[in-house]
Amino acid sequence: MESANILWMLVCACLILLMAIGIAFYYTGQTRVKSALNMVMLTITSIVVTLIVWSLWGWSIAQSGSDVIGLFGDPAHGFLLRDVVTGNPAAAGAKGGSYTAITAKGSALPQLTVALVGGLVAVIAVDLITGALAERIKVSTWMVFVVLWITLVFAPLAHMLWNGSGLLSEQGALSHLLGTRIHDLAGSSVVWLVAGVSALAIVLIIGQRRNFHVVPLKPHNMVMTLVGGLIMWVGFLGFVGSRENSASPVTAYAMTSALLAPAASCVGWMIVEKIRTHHFTALGAVSGLVSGMAMISAGADSIGPLWVLIAGLFTGIICSFCASLKYRFGYDDSFDVVPLCGISGLLGILFDGLFAQSGGLLAGGGFALFGADVLACLIVIFWAGVWTAAIAFGLEKTMGWRVAERDEDLGIDIVDQGESAYDFDDYTNSVYQGSQR
Amino acid sequence: MKLVTAIFKPERLDAVKTALAQAGVHGMTLSPARGFGHETGHQEIYRGARYNDDLIVRQRLEVIVADADVDTIVSTIVKQARTDRVGDGFVWVTPLDRVVRIHTGDENEKAL
């Protein structure tokens, strides 16, 4: 069983990385031709920078470091994963190379697998934000942002929720105070809601794309977007399945609801679109899938199958209405990160408070869990909103987020990456200028 | 009968099109254009190899108008297509000998 759990955690790590690739496809299909490459670059940099920061101090702040007033762990204890990796094979009983994961006494699972999965979950949280910033930001500023965001926003929030001594965890101060157990299995709040809140904060600071609402800013490849959404769903099974830290019967149920909720949400979204626009749009269907994933992350193991379907249906319906808010309020959340991740993530926590088998309001558990969930959401929104706005504002005043107006018209790919995503011209005017030394 | 041809920045298309429709133009022909003028092109880099592309993308618009309307149409296009930056493009007017609307067989001013 011990090695089965290790195997399962490693499989989940692969699946979560696949989810990041799904997000890249999902967002890139929605860009215009001239900014597709920049979108993929935002995903690649999200992955690489997050993994480096996570191994240096992110893991320590989020999980392994000793707790500081329930908000974060000290960054030194697990610096460069030194608390979960050993270079002394004799001590760990390993054969072959020198380095191996440390398995603590009395524990079946090496903490390194938890660190691995945690780092990849951090990748997903950052990667989800990129969709709001499409077609206009410099990759260099984004990379600096990721370093600061993981350190100040994600890692502390992951600590609050998932570390046993964190403020918002099941045994934490808030749960204790309200006499309940705040539950967020895979991070409707810490991953999805935080991504939505952060995306909104950055978008309000960096402003609209040029010609937002003037020229059509249409997706250039809907098939890519749909396939990306489906790949995300495959990866999402690992995202949810890894949170029990074992290949257990609970994991089996969590993965089942991770399939049912997006399915119901997809149907809900499509019904609304059919009534409002007389079409079953493909973008609506895939958006329903994504919002369903955001919603079910919190209560994948605590909500019964019937309520999972009902919650999914309502998520699709509510989010499809929220998706047009950006035009009313005039903020350019390019690919709807705020409704799809933020609002559905929020719904996920609230539905957990309403429908959870143990403690849910509609399951006869009274107001304690629901109230605690609402309070936890407010804390998460406040923390993520304030820190992200501060980081984004600081970067706007120093490095600057945007490229020049003329460059944005020309296409950010050519300006920021120096390449173009697609070259379908059957003639070329390009003149070879020699190569760099 | 005059042919008004305009080359301008693609992002101004919507403004130009709307203004012309309001000025009473019933139809127009649009095509993408590439070329060069005072504005410089751009550079791309693949694995360290540099390429210069000096052709930039513009919108080409053609509309046939009655002689009396030419000044209005040209000034509308100029006003709407201007961004006050280099590379805003050109408008030119060409005289036409004969115009036939294929559907009805109407000729010249009647065809418009």
PDB file of N, CA and C in Angstrom, chain A residues 136-170:
ATOM      1  N   ARG A 136      -1.184  41.604 -23.936  1.00  0.00           N
ATOM      2  CA  ARG A 136      -0.661  42.945 -23.686  1.00  0.00           C
ATOM      3  C   ARG A 136       0.482  43.041 -22.694  1.00  0.00           C
ATOM      4  N   ILE A 137       0.866  41.958 -21.993  1.00  0.00           N
ATOM      5  CA  ILE A 137       1.898  42.152 -20.972  1.00  0.00           C
ATOM      6  C   ILE A 137       3.240  41.554 -21.370  1.00  0.00           C
ATOM      7  N   LYS A 138       4.295  42.150 -20.809  1.00  0.00           N
ATOM      8  CA  LYS A 138       5.649  41.687 -21.084  1.00  0.00           C
ATOM      9  C   LYS A 138       5.946  40.451 -20.236  1.00  0.00           C
ATOM     10  N   VAL A 139       6.577  39.467 -20.838  1.00  0.00           N
ATOM     11  CA  VAL A 139       6.898  38.235 -20.112  1.00  0.00           C
ATOM     12  C   VAL A 139       7.855  38.528 -18.956  1.00  0.00           C
ATOM     13  N   SER A 140       8.757  39.506 -19.144  1.00  0.00           N
ATOM     14  CA  SER A 140       9.737  39.803 -18.087  1.00  0.00           C
ATOM     15  C   SER A 140       9.027  40.258 -16.807  1.00  0.00           C
ATOM     16  N   THR A 141       8.061  41.170 -16.932  1.00  0.00           N
ATOM     17  CA  THR A 141       7.333  41.640 -15.753  1.00  0.00           C
ATOM     18  C   THR A 141       6.558  40.499 -15.127  1.00  0.00           C
ATOM     19  N   TRP A 142       5.979  39.658 -15.983  1.00  0.00           N
ATOM     20  CA  TRP A 142       5.203  38.521 -15.484  1.00  0.00           C
ATOM     21  C   TRP A 142       6.072  37.600 -14.623  1.00  0.00           C
ATOM     22  N   MET A 143       7.318  37.355 -15.062  1.00  0.00           N
ATOM     23  CA  MET A 143       8.183  36.441 -14.306  1.00  0.00           C
ATOM     24  C   MET A 143       8.496  36.999 -12.915  1.00  0.00           C
ATOM     25  N   VAL A 144       8.749  38.308 -12.836  1.00  0.00           N
ATOM     26  CA  VAL A 144       9.000  38.916 -11.528  1.00  0.00           C
ATOM     27  C   VAL A 144       7.732  38.823 -10.678  1.00  0.00           C
ATOM     28  N   PHE A 145       6.592  39.063 -11.328  1.00  0.00           N
ATOM     29  CA  PHE A 145       5.324  38.982 -10.600  1.00  0.00           C
ATOM     30  C   PHE A 145       5.130  37.594  -9.990  1.00  0.00           C
ATOM     31  N   VAL A 146       5.440  36.549 -10.764  1.00  0.00           N
ATOM     32  CA  VAL A 146       5.217  35.184 -10.272  1.00  0.00           C
ATOM     33  C   VAL A 146       6.034  34.928  -9.008  1.00  0.00           C
ATOM     34  N   VAL A 147       7.292  35.384  -9.010  1.00  0.00           N
ATOM     35  CA  VAL A 147       8.148  35.201  -7.825  1.00  0.00           C
ATOM     36  C   VAL A 147       7.478  35.826  -6.601  1.00  0.00           C
ATOM     37  N   LEU A 148       7.050  37.088  -6.748  1.00  0.00           N
ATOM     38  CA  LEU A 148       6.469  37.808  -5.610  1.00  0.00           C
ATOM     39  C   LEU A 148       5.109  37.221  -5.225  1.00  0.00           C
ATOM     40  N   TRP A 149       4.336  36.818  -6.228  1.00  0.00           N
ATOM     41  CA  TRP A 149       2.974  36.353  -5.964  1.00  0.00           C
ATOM     42  C   TRP A 149       2.981  35.023  -5.217  1.00  0.00           C
ATOM     43  N   ILE A 150       3.869  34.108  -5.644  1.00  0.00           N
ATOM     44  CA  ILE A 150       3.953  32.817  -4.947  1.00  0.00           C
ATOM     45  C   ILE A 150       4.404  33.046  -3.508  1.00  0.00           C
ATOM     46  N   THR A 151       5.382  33.948  -3.327  1.00  0.00           N
ATOM     47  CA  THR A 151       5.925  34.177  -1.991  1.00  0.00           C
ATOM     48  C   THR A 151       4.919  34.841  -1.062  1.00  0.00           C
ATOM     49  N   LEU A 152       4.234  35.865  -1.548  1.00  0.00           N
ATOM     50  CA  LEU A 152       3.403  36.680  -0.658  1.00  0.00           C
ATOM     51  C   LEU A 152       1.929  36.289  -0.670  1.00  0.00           C
ATOM     52  N   VAL A 153       1.452  35.709  -1.748  1.00  0.00           N
ATOM     53  CA  VAL A 153       0.021  35.412  -1.845  1.00  0.00           C
ATOM     54  C   VAL A 153      -0.254  33.915  -1.745  1.00  0.00           C
ATOM     55  N   PHE A 154       0.275  33.141  -2.689  1.00  0.00           N
ATOM     56  CA  PHE A 154      -0.153  31.739  -2.726  1.00  0.00           C
ATOM     57  C   PHE A 154       0.375  30.915  -1.561  1.00  0.00           C
ATOM     58  N   ALA A 155       1.708  30.989  -1.322  1.00  0.00           N
ATOM     59  CA  ALA A 155       2.285  30.124  -0.283  1.00  0.00           C
ATOM     60  C   ALA A 155       1.673  30.394   1.099  1.00  0.00           C
ATOM     61  N   PRO A 156       1.512  31.658   1.509  1.00  0.00           N
ATOM     62  CA  PRO A 156       0.856  31.891   2.808  1.00  0.00           C
ATOM     63  C   PRO A 156      -0.583  31.369   2.831  1.00  0.00           C
ATOM     64  N   LEU A 157      -1.330  31.573   1.743  1.00  0.00           N
ATOM     65  CA  LEU A 157      -2.716  31.101   1.740  1.00  0.00           C
ATOM     66  C   LEU A 157      -2.778  29.577   1.780  1.00  0.00           C
ATOM     67  N   ALA A 158      -1.862  28.916   1.048  1.00  0.00           N
ATOM     68  CA  ALA A 158      -1.810  27.456   1.101  1.00  0.00           C
ATOM     69  C   ALA A 158      -1.492  27.000   2.518  1.00  0.00           C
ATOM     70  N   HIS A 159      -0.633  27.766   3.189  1.00  0.00           N
ATOM     71  CA  HIS A 159      -0.305  27.451   4.584  1.00  0.00           C
ATOM     72  C   HIS A 159      -1.542  27.593   5.474  1.00  0.00           C
ATOM     73  N   MET A 160      -2.274  28.708   5.289  1.00  0.00           N
ATOM     74  CA  MET A 160      -3.463  28.953   6.115  1.00  0.00           C
ATOM     75  C   MET A 160      -4.476  27.835   5.958  1.00  0.00           C
ATOM     76  N   LEU A 161      -4.634  27.338   4.734  1.00  0.00           N
ATOM     77  CA  LEU A 161      -5.703  26.372   4.480  1.00  0.00           C
ATOM     78  C   LEU A 161      -5.280  24.936   4.732  1.00  0.00           C
ATOM     79  N   TRP A 162      -4.091  24.557   4.272  1.00  0.00           N
ATOM     80  CA  TRP A 162      -3.746  23.138   4.231  1.00  0.00           C
ATOM     81  C   TRP A 162      -2.761  22.715   5.307  1.00  0.00           C
ATOM     82  N   ASN A 163      -2.085  23.672   5.951  1.00  0.00           N
ATOM     83  CA  ASN A 163      -1.211  23.278   7.046  1.00  0.00           C
ATOM     84  C   ASN A 163      -2.069  23.133   8.300  1.00  0.00           C
ATOM     85  N   GLY A 164      -1.825  22.062   9.068  1.00  0.00           N
ATOM     86  CA  GLY A 164      -2.664  21.783  10.236  1.00  0.00           C
ATOM     87  C   GLY A 164      -2.812  22.946  11.188  1.00  0.00           C
ATOM     88  N   SER A 165      -1.773  23.808  11.296  1.00  0.00           N
ATOM     89  CA  SER A 165      -1.843  24.912  12.243  1.00  0.00           C
ATOM     90  C   SER A 165      -2.249  26.226  11.573  1.00  0.00           C
ATOM     91  N   GLY A 166      -2.606  26.170  10.288  1.00  0.00           N
ATOM     92  CA  GLY A 166      -2.976  27.392   9.572  1.00  0.00           C
ATOM     93  C   GLY A 166      -4.306  27.954  10.062  1.00  0.00           C
ATOM     94  N   LEU A 167      -4.481  29.240   9.837  1.00  0.00           N
ATOM     95  CA  LEU A 167      -5.652  29.966  10.334  1.00  0.00           C
ATOM     96  C   LEU A 167      -6.973  29.368   9.833  1.00  0.00           C
ATOM     97  N   LEU A 168      -7.017  29.004   8.550  1.00  0.00           N
ATOM     98  CA  LEU A 168      -8.282  28.576   7.953  1.00  0.00           C
ATOM     99  C   LEU A 168      -8.403  27.056   7.829  1.00  0.00           C
ATOM    100  N   SER A 169      -7.482  26.310   8.437  1.00  0.00           N
ATOM    101  CA  SER A 169      -7.504  24.863   8.231  1.00  0.00           C
ATOM    102  C   SER A 169      -8.576  24.204   9.099  1.00  0.00           C
ATOM    103  N   GLU A 170      -8.729  22.862   8.920  1.00  0.00           N
ATOM    104  CA  GLU A 170      -9.812  22.154   9.613  1.00  0.00           C
ATOM    105  C   GLU A 170      -9.649  22.209  11.126  1.00  0.00           C
TER     106      GLU A 170
END
